[in-house]
Amino acid sequence: MIRLVPRQSASNGWQVATPLLAVLATMVMGGLLFAIMGYDPVAAIRTIFWDPLFGPAASYSRPQLLVKAAPLILIASGLAVGFRAGIWNIGAEGQYIIGGITGAAVALAVYPLEAWWLFPAMVAAGLAGGWAWGMIPALLRNWFGASEILVSLMLVYVAQRVAAWMAFGPMRNPEGMGFPGSRNLQQYPSAANPELIAGTGAHWGVVAAALAVLATWFLMSRHIRGFHIRAAGIAPRAARFAGVRPQTLVAFCLGLSGALAGAAGLFEVAGPAGQITDKLGVGYGFTAIIVAFLGRLHPVGILLAGLLLALTYIGGELAQLTMQLPAATVQVFQGMLLFFLLGFDLLTRFQIRRRVSA
Amino acid sequence: MIDPLSVFLLLLSASTPILFAALGELVAERAGVLNLGVEGMMITGALAGFAAAYASGNPFLGFAAAALAGALISFLFVVLTQVFLANQVASGLALTLFGLGLAAMFGKPFEGVKAPPMPAGPLDINWIVWLGLAMVPAVWWFLNRSRPGLILRGVGENHDAAHALGYGVRATRMAAIAFGGAMAGVGGAFISIATVLQWTEGMTAGAGWIALAIVVFSRWTAPGVLAGAWLFGGVTVLQLRLQAAGVQVPVQLLSMAPYLATILVLVLISARQKFSRRGGGAAPGSLGLNFHALR
């Protein structure tokens, strides 16, 4: 028999090794699943993880990597800060949608005005919209003790309906011949979020994601607020005795992650998506939760995890085209990845020893 | 003219999925397990139930399959939290994300086909609605009047004490999670087999999350769960009635009502607990905490 002995502190080696193990296990299990469904497992795994980068159509799919990774990294950076403190914002999808709407609202309000300040104003509005949507669960928790998990999640469904209402109602393109959806911001030069360097896929959201990684790294490892967050996550009572106010942390973490998710929504609406539609939310807010965990809640880890999950999105689309794999395969893969990661995490917190027979 | 009886029947039907899922989650939470995977287990049940009912032509077989599928997928959560001692919040989220993906992937062939008709039960009310109503006193009796229920509550209140007394913390929790999975599966299947009569991707639309909120609203009691489910059913029916009556409010705004109502009751009940003079919440003492026996 074996027994588990808790470690004094998490093992550094396993911290790095478990995400890699989880990815490997996901590939093996995923391959098995494909084999059961009647697809060639090796070809499927290669199509998802290899071909987008080095396959025959890589010149098209490679820039997509940054396009898909930017919102994931931007959102996950914010979420990870809260997760460190045990503050569970799982409604980033809603904050993303609202940020997209408030940001686009600025552009639609002044259309067709061309001005240098328009795009920065939209970013500010996107940040503010996401921040405000994130502050709802924060304030309800601080004032009344309502669970931020459930409130932030409920607000995703509300945000989806706000987006549908906007697309069919107030923001519908007056020149859209009755079709739902707003004006296309990509065709509005001052409001567009274009590719900055041709062929790379890099738009302003990519720049923002890089900044978010740097800023959250600084916050968590060099700033007193980050120290408070880590302390509150590891030992809440001790942190309170040391003068850390839990309510301040709740407001800070939900506000920060909301603002970053809102900015991600704005960059998407002004860039790759182009317009407000009822399908504005595509699940980045939920996938970002997996990115945060896979990246071990560490900025550098999140950067790598964001790129990997972006790869599964692109590879999944490719496999849908070339192998007729169902679209939801990617979602299953991402869920599986989180399962394996959480399971293997045992190794970072416990030592496995052989039980000495008495 | 709106006939109150027909409105009540609609309310019963609208509240049944939530009632099943919330009763299952209630038992799991009383055993100290916070399973945020309700939504994923419901959608799994919705698909498995629909597929089995469609293939066999028998809706009751569909519900049995849904219960089995819900319990089976909850086993993933059992392995993660009871064997690998993973964080319950993250594991529950993983179960929801995985369940939604799995159902979407295997559900494609069932899009666009119709469920077999459900035979009406006594008083023209669906048998499964009756079953749901019967489960309320059954769960209440089990938790408050039976010996296994007492042990289950002990495990949920203080797992170290229960372990010291020689009760199997892990086995109790495994059983409670599986029961929660089976109940969520039946609740999900009610949506696909008895309400919508079709399979569509993501058709549970947050019902699992609402069920989680209703357990909080119930202050962890079975009658409270029934009250919460009816409250939710009432809001849903009212919202649909207003849509049908052609009120001058956009459909998208009306359809927010169930979610906003859920937030509202969550806030009210949390505030009551926070500001009540007796202090302390009604939540089980070991809720969401993992148990690891050193001896």
XYZ file of C-alpha atoms in Angstrom:
653
model
C 0.000 0.000 0.000
C 1.027 3.576 -0.498
C 0.295 6.546 1.680
C 0.287 10.294 1.138
C 2.380 12.563 3.302
C 1.599 16.293 3.040
C 4.575 18.452 2.078
C 5.558 21.463 4.195
C 5.483 23.621 1.069
C 4.629 22.914 -2.558
C 7.338 21.152 -4.526
C 8.939 23.498 -7.059
C 9.942 20.737 -9.435
C 6.462 19.268 -9.608
C 4.972 22.761 -9.985
C 6.668 22.906 -13.384
C 6.346 19.233 -14.254
C 2.622 18.729 -13.593
C 1.357 21.029 -16.383
C 3.631 19.219 -18.856
C 2.437 15.840 -17.591
C -1.155 17.028 -17.888
C -0.655 18.089 -21.518
C 0.909 14.728 -22.306
C -1.869 12.790 -20.600
C -4.467 14.879 -22.448
C -2.869 14.006 -25.773
C -2.882 10.291 -24.925
C -6.474 10.303 -23.618
C -7.592 12.548 -26.467
C -6.019 10.159 -28.949
C -7.875 7.285 -27.331
C -11.127 9.227 -27.560
C -10.510 9.908 -31.261
C -9.755 6.234 -31.853
C -13.061 5.274 -30.197
C -14.881 7.790 -32.374
C -13.299 6.268 -35.464
C -10.661 8.882 -36.330
C -6.954 8.279 -36.826
C -5.602 9.340 -33.406
C -2.079 10.205 -34.543
C -3.295 12.324 -37.441
C -5.823 14.097 -35.201
C -3.267 14.990 -32.538
C -0.814 16.136 -35.198
C -3.495 18.291 -36.833
C -4.350 19.967 -33.547
C -0.906 20.466 -31.982
C 1.586 20.475 -34.874
C 0.019 21.510 -38.175
C -1.124 25.007 -37.113
C 2.529 25.918 -36.543
C 4.461 23.804 -39.029
C 1.895 22.201 -41.341
C 1.189 23.069 -44.985
C -1.239 25.893 -44.136
C 0.882 27.273 -41.299
C 1.404 30.662 -42.958
C -2.317 31.297 -42.542
C -2.756 29.780 -39.082
C 0.413 31.053 -37.373
C -0.767 34.685 -37.019
C -4.019 33.343 -35.569
C -2.000 32.125 -32.601
C -1.458 35.640 -31.244
C -5.019 36.680 -32.118
C -6.451 33.863 -30.006
C -3.810 33.931 -27.258
C -4.106 37.677 -26.541
C -7.598 37.651 -24.972
C -6.852 34.417 -23.099
C -3.654 35.803 -21.561
C -5.184 39.190 -20.832
C -8.160 37.663 -19.007
C -6.192 34.899 -17.260
C -3.619 37.372 -15.872
C -6.383 39.146 -14.012
C -8.166 35.996 -12.894
C -4.978 34.458 -11.518
C -4.487 37.398 -9.150
C -7.893 36.745 -7.597
C -7.482 32.960 -7.561
C -4.284 33.439 -5.549
C -6.360 35.102 -2.830
C -9.205 32.571 -3.035
C -11.473 35.067 -4.782
C -13.271 33.205 -7.534
C -14.283 35.375 -10.440
C -15.723 32.864 -12.868
C -17.797 35.426 -14.748
C -14.986 36.841 -16.892
C -17.020 35.901 -19.955
C -19.660 38.417 -18.889
C -17.111 41.133 -18.152
C -15.572 40.502 -21.568
C -18.952 40.963 -23.290
C -19.827 44.133 -21.360
C -16.361 45.615 -21.979
C -16.827 44.993 -25.692
C -20.212 46.697 -25.641
C -19.184 49.786 -23.630
C -16.037 50.194 -25.745
C -17.924 49.894 -29.007
C -20.611 52.254 -27.686
C -18.082 55.110 -27.619
C -17.233 54.578 -31.288
C -20.839 54.114 -32.375
C -21.878 57.257 -30.496
C -19.498 59.552 -32.370
C -19.576 57.779 -35.765
C -18.335 58.889 -38.344
C -15.997 61.240 -36.487
C -12.299 60.575 -37.123
C -10.020 61.519 -34.211
C -6.788 60.277 -32.686
C -8.318 60.056 -29.227
C -11.144 57.763 -30.248
C -9.394 54.413 -29.894
C -7.817 55.249 -26.491
C -11.240 56.402 -25.307
C -12.732 53.088 -26.427
C -10.061 51.156 -24.514
C -10.818 53.234 -21.424
C -14.539 52.557 -21.834
C -13.887 48.830 -22.284
C -11.782 48.740 -19.120
C -14.457 50.698 -17.251
C -17.293 48.474 -18.478
C -15.554 45.269 -17.475
C -14.521 46.815 -14.173
C -18.077 47.871 -13.384
C -19.485 44.424 -14.272
C -16.845 42.822 -12.039
C -17.624 45.204 -9.185
C -21.224 43.960 -8.987
C -20.261 40.574 -7.466
C -17.523 42.304 -5.429
C -19.908 44.754 -3.805
C -22.634 42.152 -3.282
C -20.105 39.970 -1.515
C -18.687 42.796 0.579
C -22.053 44.244 1.568
C -24.221 41.155 1.905
C -21.880 38.157 1.847
C -23.327 36.815 -1.434
C -21.134 34.220 -3.170
C -19.050 35.922 -5.863
C -18.869 32.591 -7.721
C -22.607 32.383 -8.310
C -23.234 36.100 -8.820
C -20.412 36.555 -11.351
C -21.575 33.441 -13.222
C -25.236 34.572 -13.314
C -24.054 37.877 -14.746
C -22.581 35.999 -17.733
C -26.089 34.982 -18.792
C -27.315 38.519 -18.209
C -24.431 39.933 -20.282
C -25.178 37.539 -23.148
C -28.719 38.868 -23.243
C -27.499 42.461 -23.105
C -25.351 41.687 -26.161
C -28.314 40.155 -28.003
C -30.476 43.137 -27.100
C -27.798 45.563 -28.334
C -27.302 43.626 -31.576
C -31.029 43.537 -32.330
C -31.925 46.878 -30.777
C -30.010 50.039 -29.833
C -26.728 49.214 -31.613
C -28.122 47.668 -34.780
C -26.461 49.070 -37.884
C -28.923 51.590 -39.396
C -27.440 50.814 -42.816
C -27.416 47.043 -42.192
C -30.605 46.386 -44.186
C -32.326 45.022 -41.109
C -29.695 42.433 -40.266
C -28.801 42.226 -36.557
C -25.355 43.420 -35.484
C -23.696 46.805 -35.149
C -21.631 48.739 -37.679
C -18.363 47.042 -38.526
C -15.653 48.845 -36.575
C -12.910 47.407 -38.777
C -14.207 49.677 -41.549
C -14.066 52.735 -39.265
C -10.382 53.784 -39.285
C -10.263 55.712 -35.989
C -12.032 52.940 -34.100
C -10.410 49.883 -35.677
C -7.927 47.660 -33.903
C -5.856 46.601 -36.914
C -2.945 44.208 -37.320
C 0.083 46.283 -36.284
C 2.779 44.289 -38.087
C 1.522 42.560 -41.201
C 1.539 38.767 -41.038
C 1.997 38.432 -37.286
C -1.600 38.759 -36.125
C -0.395 41.204 -33.488
C -3.012 43.866 -32.715
C -3.256 46.243 -29.732
C -4.716 43.410 -27.641
C -1.436 41.513 -28.002
C 0.471 44.554 -26.737
C -1.967 44.854 -23.848
C -1.604 41.150 -23.009
C 2.191 41.510 -22.851
C 1.814 44.544 -20.596
C -0.653 42.652 -18.390
C 1.830 39.812 -17.933
C 4.559 42.274 -16.899
C 2.251 44.279 -14.648
C 0.803 41.275 -12.827
C 4.294 39.854 -12.359
C 5.360 43.145 -10.764
C 2.201 43.267 -8.659
C 2.484 39.738 -7.335
C 6.208 39.572 -6.642
C 7.317 43.171 -6.038
C 4.336 45.087 -4.648
C 2.870 45.036 -1.140
C -0.647 44.461 -2.534
C 0.555 41.286 -4.210
C 2.091 40.149 -0.942
C -1.232 40.739 0.797
C -3.033 38.750 -1.899
C -0.685 35.797 -1.525
C -0.879 35.972 2.260
C -4.690 36.031 2.206
C -4.724 32.992 -0.057
C -2.356 30.902 2.047
C -3.428 31.937 5.541
C -6.542 34.160 5.608
C -6.632 34.511 9.393
C -2.969 35.403 9.665
C -3.389 37.954 6.888
C -6.276 39.569 8.720
C -4.240 39.883 11.892
C -1.524 41.516 9.836
C -4.013 44.195 8.787
C -5.052 42.928 5.348
C -8.671 43.904 4.777
C -10.465 41.076 2.924
C -13.052 43.491 1.520
C -10.385 45.617 -0.125
C -8.898 42.517 -1.746
C -12.291 41.335 -3.027
C -12.952 44.708 -4.646
C -9.422 44.952 -6.023
C -9.265 41.440 -7.482
C -12.732 41.400 -9.043
C -12.264 44.948 -10.332
C -8.870 44.184 -11.848
C -9.903 40.932 -13.501
C -13.117 42.559 -14.721
C -11.235 45.492 -16.248
C -8.740 43.242 -18.041
C -11.545 41.022 -19.362
C -13.407 44.139 -20.498
C -10.338 45.367 -22.373
C -10.008 41.948 -24.022
C -13.625 42.253 -25.152
C -13.021 45.701 -26.629
C -9.906 44.614 -28.554
C -11.896 41.700 -29.979
C -14.910 43.802 -30.991
C -12.768 46.483 -32.604
C -10.474 43.917 -34.198
C -11.038 40.257 -35.152
C -14.804 40.227 -34.445
C -15.411 43.706 -35.889
C -18.928 44.239 -34.571
C -21.380 43.703 -31.725
C -23.459 40.582 -32.339
C -25.463 38.263 -30.101
C -22.579 35.796 -30.410
C -20.035 38.220 -28.961
C -19.033 35.813 -26.174
C -17.163 32.854 -27.628
C -15.994 31.305 -24.371
C -12.620 33.072 -23.888
C -13.719 33.984 -20.366
C -14.149 30.322 -19.425
C -11.094 29.029 -21.265
C -9.057 31.702 -19.481
C -9.850 29.927 -16.195
C -8.087 26.850 -17.580
C -5.210 29.054 -18.785
C -4.815 30.511 -15.309
C -4.666 27.089 -13.657
C -2.473 25.521 -16.328
C -0.105 28.485 -15.958
C 0.006 27.785 -12.215
C -1.391 31.289 -11.544
C 2.044 32.641 -12.481
C 2.397 35.356 -15.179
C 5.028 33.473 -17.178
C 3.107 30.220 -16.905
C -0.036 32.004 -18.073
C 1.815 33.338 -21.109
C 2.821 29.805 -22.137
C -0.540 28.261 -21.237
C -2.363 30.958 -23.208
C -0.315 30.164 -26.302
C -0.955 26.439 -25.878
C -4.722 26.817 -25.529
C -4.754 29.240 -28.458
C -3.066 26.452 -30.395
C -5.854 24.022 -29.482
C -8.440 26.534 -30.771
C -6.667 26.880 -34.128
C -5.842 23.185 -34.334
C -9.429 22.327 -33.496
C -10.695 24.527 -36.327
C -8.180 22.939 -38.674
C -9.207 19.423 -37.623
C -12.831 20.422 -38.172
C -11.988 21.420 -41.744
C -9.630 18.647 -42.747
C -10.860 15.695 -40.665
C -14.517 16.660 -39.993
C -13.893 16.435 -36.259
C -16.838 17.900 -34.249
C -16.400 21.554 -33.255
C -16.812 20.765 -29.564
C -13.682 18.568 -29.587
C -11.594 21.535 -28.447
C -13.857 22.138 -25.475
C -13.551 18.471 -24.454
C -9.789 18.702 -24.812
C -9.606 21.815 -22.666
C -11.809 20.274 -19.986
C -9.694 17.131 -19.985
C -6.541 19.206 -19.614
C -7.898 20.840 -16.475
C -8.927 17.442 -15.073
C -5.469 15.979 -15.506
C -3.807 19.089 -14.155
C -5.914 19.074 -10.986
C -5.300 15.354 -10.551
C -1.527 15.482 -11.014
C -1.412 18.462 -8.694
C -1.477 15.906 -5.894
C 2.230 15.407 -6.527
C 3.064 19.036 -5.715
C 1.291 18.957 -2.366
C 1.950 15.418 -1.157
C 4.784 12.969 -1.087
C 3.949 9.411 -2.014
C 5.546 6.908 0.309
C 5.301 3.180 0.605
C 3.324 2.258 3.711
C 5.495 0.483 6.226
C 3.659 -2.608 7.391
C 3.191 -2.649 11.142
C -58.030 35.463 -18.854
C -55.297 33.504 -17.152
C -56.383 30.318 -15.468
C -54.497 30.044 -12.121
C -54.449 26.251 -12.258
C -52.777 26.131 -15.660
C -50.229 28.703 -14.476
C -49.484 26.515 -11.471
C -49.004 23.484 -13.738
C -46.572 25.481 -15.879
C -44.745 26.553 -12.722
C -44.458 22.927 -11.588
C -43.000 21.960 -14.929
C -40.589 24.917 -15.071
C -39.292 24.257 -11.567
C -38.769 20.480 -11.879
C -35.251 20.466 -13.456
C -33.969 22.872 -10.804
C -35.758 20.940 -8.046
C -34.027 17.673 -8.945
C -30.584 19.225 -9.395
C -30.837 21.304 -6.219
C -32.027 18.364 -4.068
C -29.053 16.328 -5.311
C -26.623 19.161 -4.621
C -28.251 19.655 -1.198
C -27.347 16.096 -0.181
C -23.791 16.508 -1.524
C -23.327 19.800 0.331
C -24.732 18.396 3.560
C -21.953 15.788 3.257
C -19.470 18.668 2.991
C -18.905 18.576 -0.771
C -19.267 21.708 -2.889
C -19.742 20.421 -6.436
C -19.858 23.277 -8.950
C -20.240 20.709 -11.738
C -24.060 20.647 -11.556
C -24.409 22.364 -14.930
C -22.083 19.818 -16.559
C -23.914 16.870 -14.984
C -27.287 18.287 -16.041
C -26.287 18.705 -19.669
C -24.825 15.186 -19.669
C -28.136 13.867 -18.340
C -30.054 15.963 -20.853
C -28.163 14.379 -23.748
C -27.928 10.804 -22.412
C -31.597 10.845 -21.446
C -32.685 12.236 -24.779
C -30.530 9.767 -26.711
C -31.826 6.777 -24.736
C -35.447 7.936 -24.973
C -35.102 8.532 -28.707
C -33.384 5.196 -29.369
C -35.747 3.115 -27.237
C -38.930 5.114 -27.766
C -39.500 4.954 -24.020
C -39.084 8.256 -22.135
C -38.802 6.499 -18.761
C -35.808 4.520 -19.973
C -34.405 7.919 -20.948
C -34.685 9.175 -17.380
C -33.022 6.024 -16.052
C -30.160 6.485 -18.508
C -29.881 10.155 -17.520
C -29.572 9.250 -13.837
C -26.895 6.706 -14.675
C -24.987 9.120 -16.933
C -25.142 11.882 -14.324
C -23.789 9.550 -11.642
C -21.084 8.265 -13.992
C -19.761 11.693 -14.938
C -19.860 12.793 -11.295
C -17.372 9.995 -10.734
C -14.728 12.221 -12.373
C -15.338 14.724 -9.599
C -15.151 11.908 -7.033
C -11.749 10.816 -8.332
C -10.390 14.372 -8.382
C -11.619 15.547 -4.996
C -11.813 12.342 -2.943
C -8.814 10.424 -4.295
C -6.507 13.139 -5.642
C -7.647 15.709 -3.056
C -7.936 18.463 -5.668
C -9.545 21.831 -4.947
C -13.332 21.406 -5.094
C -14.105 24.747 -6.733
C -11.674 24.142 -9.586
C -12.717 20.493 -9.989
C -16.387 21.439 -10.182
C -15.651 24.061 -12.821
C -13.660 21.475 -14.764
C -16.616 19.085 -14.611
C -18.949 21.771 -15.974
C -16.614 22.752 -18.820
C -15.939 19.107 -19.692
C -19.601 18.074 -19.504
C -20.702 20.950 -21.752
C -18.031 20.013 -24.304
C -18.726 16.289 -24.172
C -22.463 16.781 -24.610
C -21.937 19.176 -27.518
C -19.593 16.679 -29.183
C -21.768 13.586 -28.851
C -25.038 15.495 -29.299
C -24.587 16.392 -32.970
C -26.409 13.293 -34.370
C -29.429 14.015 -32.157
C -30.051 17.543 -33.375
C -33.382 18.053 -35.087
C -35.105 14.829 -34.001
C -38.093 14.734 -31.649
C -38.403 12.993 -28.277
C -41.029 10.248 -27.861
C -44.247 11.507 -26.201
C -44.462 11.349 -22.436
C -47.577 9.591 -21.061
C -49.399 11.918 -18.649
C -49.478 10.862 -15.002
C -52.226 11.387 -12.393
C -54.143 14.699 -12.641
C -52.569 15.156 -16.059
C -49.232 15.988 -14.426
C -46.012 14.421 -15.688
C -44.804 11.407 -13.680
C -41.373 12.932 -13.282
C -42.902 16.070 -11.772
C -44.602 13.823 -9.211
C -41.313 12.037 -8.585
C -39.580 15.365 -7.976
C -42.253 16.418 -5.496
C -41.977 13.050 -3.729
C -38.212 13.442 -3.479
C -38.631 16.532 -1.253
C -40.056 14.703 1.806
C -37.868 11.690 1.002
C -34.665 13.755 1.121
C -35.938 15.599 4.207
C -36.672 12.295 5.969
C -33.334 10.819 4.962
C -31.340 13.820 6.207
C -33.241 14.443 9.434
C -34.766 11.160 10.519
C -32.567 8.307 9.262
C -29.333 6.998 10.668
C -27.322 7.175 7.409
C -28.577 10.746 7.060
C -27.263 11.568 10.523
C -23.868 10.141 9.616
C -23.878 12.096 6.354
C -24.596 15.337 8.189
C -21.886 14.515 10.712
C -19.387 14.047 7.914
C -20.426 17.403 6.465
C -20.317 19.316 9.743
C -16.966 18.060 10.986
C -15.140 15.428 8.982
C -12.364 14.981 11.534
C -14.842 14.163 14.293
C -16.783 11.801 12.030
C -13.558 10.056 11.079
C -12.544 9.755 14.732
C -15.884 8.100 15.459
C -15.100 5.525 12.795
C -17.398 6.677 10.010
C -16.133 6.505 6.444
C -15.793 10.123 5.370
C -14.669 9.276 1.852
C -17.294 6.566 1.205
C -20.091 8.799 2.485
C -18.994 11.649 0.279
C -18.616 9.419 -2.763
C -22.191 8.201 -2.339
C -23.474 11.745 -1.825
C -21.704 13.029 -4.967
C -23.054 10.119 -7.040
C -26.589 10.809 -5.773
C -26.146 14.470 -6.689
C -24.982 13.435 -10.165
C -27.956 11.129 -10.717
C -30.418 13.816 -9.585
C -28.786 16.464 -11.790
C -28.935 14.011 -14.701
C -32.685 13.485 -14.243
C -33.198 17.236 -13.929
C -31.327 17.823 -17.182
C -33.253 15.068 -18.941
C -36.544 16.679 -17.890
C -35.562 19.709 -19.973
C -34.737 17.670 -23.102
C -37.378 14.902 -22.833
C -40.355 16.592 -21.169
C -40.077 20.350 -21.770
C -38.245 21.188 -25.000
C -38.726 17.707 -26.587
C -35.481 18.220 -28.527
C -31.752 18.223 -28.045
C -29.951 21.529 -28.560
C -26.410 22.408 -27.557
C -26.137 24.160 -24.177
C -29.867 23.743 -23.570
C -29.588 23.734 -19.765
C -28.699 27.454 -20.029
C -27.397 27.929 -16.512
C -30.052 25.838 -14.728
C -27.280 24.003 -12.851
C -25.871 27.273 -11.549
C -29.325 28.418 -10.506
C -29.728 25.114 -8.630
C -26.503 25.860 -6.739
C -27.864 29.263 -5.752
C -31.139 27.674 -4.633
C -29.294 25.387 -2.224
C -27.881 28.512 -0.562
C -31.347 30.088 -0.622
C -32.830 26.975 1.035
C -30.421 27.365 3.954
C -29.555 23.708 3.252
C -33.035 22.241 3.858
C -35.238 20.199 1.515
C -38.430 22.275 1.987
C -36.334 25.379 1.332
C -35.149 23.860 -1.947
C -38.789 23.326 -3.001
C -39.610 26.949 -2.142
C -36.609 28.153 -4.121
C -37.403 25.995 -7.134
C -41.012 27.239 -7.171
C -39.877 30.823 -6.843
C -37.611 30.294 -9.841
C -40.373 28.481 -11.740
C -42.745 31.348 -10.998
C -40.332 33.948 -12.372
C -39.784 31.848 -15.507
C -43.505 31.396 -16.162
C -44.208 35.076 -15.510
C -41.452 36.041 -17.922
C -42.800 33.724 -20.641
C -46.352 35.013 -20.061
C -45.189 38.608 -20.453
C -43.394 37.674 -23.684
C -46.531 35.973 -24.999
C -48.677 38.940 -23.977
C -46.526 41.160 -26.198
C -45.325 43.569 -23.502
C -43.328 46.501 -24.905
C -40.046 45.239 -23.462
C -37.431 43.512 -25.635
C -37.479 39.708 -25.339
C -33.782 39.661 -24.453
C -34.403 41.843 -21.390
C -37.348 39.734 -20.194
C -35.291 36.556 -20.498
C -32.761 37.994 -18.020
C -35.401 37.728 -15.295
C -34.540 34.239 -13.957
C -30.854 35.145 -13.611
C -31.529 38.506 -11.992
C -34.060 36.889 -9.659
C -31.443 34.325 -8.676
C -28.954 37.076 -7.828
C -31.650 38.890 -5.850
C -32.613 35.889 -3.702
C -28.947 35.069 -3.190
C -28.332 38.601 -1.924
C -31.413 38.579 0.318
C -30.624 35.241 1.911
C -26.929 36.058 2.336
C -27.817 39.382 3.933
C -30.219 37.636 6.306
C -27.472 35.272 7.376
C -24.899 38.031 7.658
C -27.016 40.387 9.733
C -29.016 37.859 11.756
C -28.554 38.174 15.512
C -27.985 34.470 16.000
C -24.894 34.795 13.818
C -23.227 32.021 11.882
C -24.523 30.661 8.622
C -26.531 27.526 7.977
C -23.799 26.085 5.754
C -22.306 22.723 6.772
C -19.107 23.205 8.766
C -16.794 21.276 6.438
C -18.360 22.506 3.173
C -15.762 22.653 0.399
C -12.920 21.338 2.530
C -11.014 18.206 1.580
C -10.388 15.457 4.060
C -7.083 13.703 4.417
C -6.681 11.169 7.220
C -3.160 11.141 8.570
C -3.925 7.999 10.550
